Amino acid sequence: MKGTNLGEFEEVVLLTIATLMSEAYSVAICDEIERITERQVKLGVVHSVLNRLEEKGFVTSHLGEATKTRGGRRKRFFEVTHAGKATLQKVKSQRDELWSLIPEFNLKMI
């Protein structure tokens, strides 16, 4: 497994794959990230992140069946691995701990 650090956008992509489950392919991942974050996402950037996550062992991929609507091309579907799930749990735990350390008055709106 390559480096195990998880960047912010890598985390978002990994969480999105977990959310989409069996429908996690690049275009659907982009669409879901855009819907949730209300930010434009470039397909090429998502492809780069997917490749990195696969190199790190956080996701695996497989090709789906060819379809007429895609001109005979096949979609590459992604799935979070055990290592990816463990990393997401670790990141969530770290974030939760940091949130719990913020004094309540800092977050109140004036």
CSV table of C-alpha atoms in Angstrom, one decimal, residues 5 10 19 21 36-37 63 65 72-73 82-83 85 97:
chain,number,residue,atom,x,y,z
A,5,ASN,CA,-2.4,9.9,4.4
A,10,GLU,CA,-9.7,12.1,-1.2
A,19,THR,CA,-22.6,6.7,-0.1
A,21,MET,CA,-22.4,1.9,-2.8
A,36,ILE,CA,-23.5,17.9,-1.7
A,37,THR,CA,-20.8,20.6,-1.8
A,63,LEU,CA,-15.7,-3.0,-14.9
A,65,GLU,CA,-21.2,-4.7,-18.4
A,72,GLY,CA,-20.7,-0.5,-25.9
A,73,ARG,CA,-18.4,1.1,-23.3
A,82,HIS,CA,-11.4,-2.7,4.5
A,83,ALA,CA,-8.4,-0.4,4.7
A,85,LYS,CA,-13.2,1.9,5.8
A,97,GLU,CA,-12.2,14.7,18.9
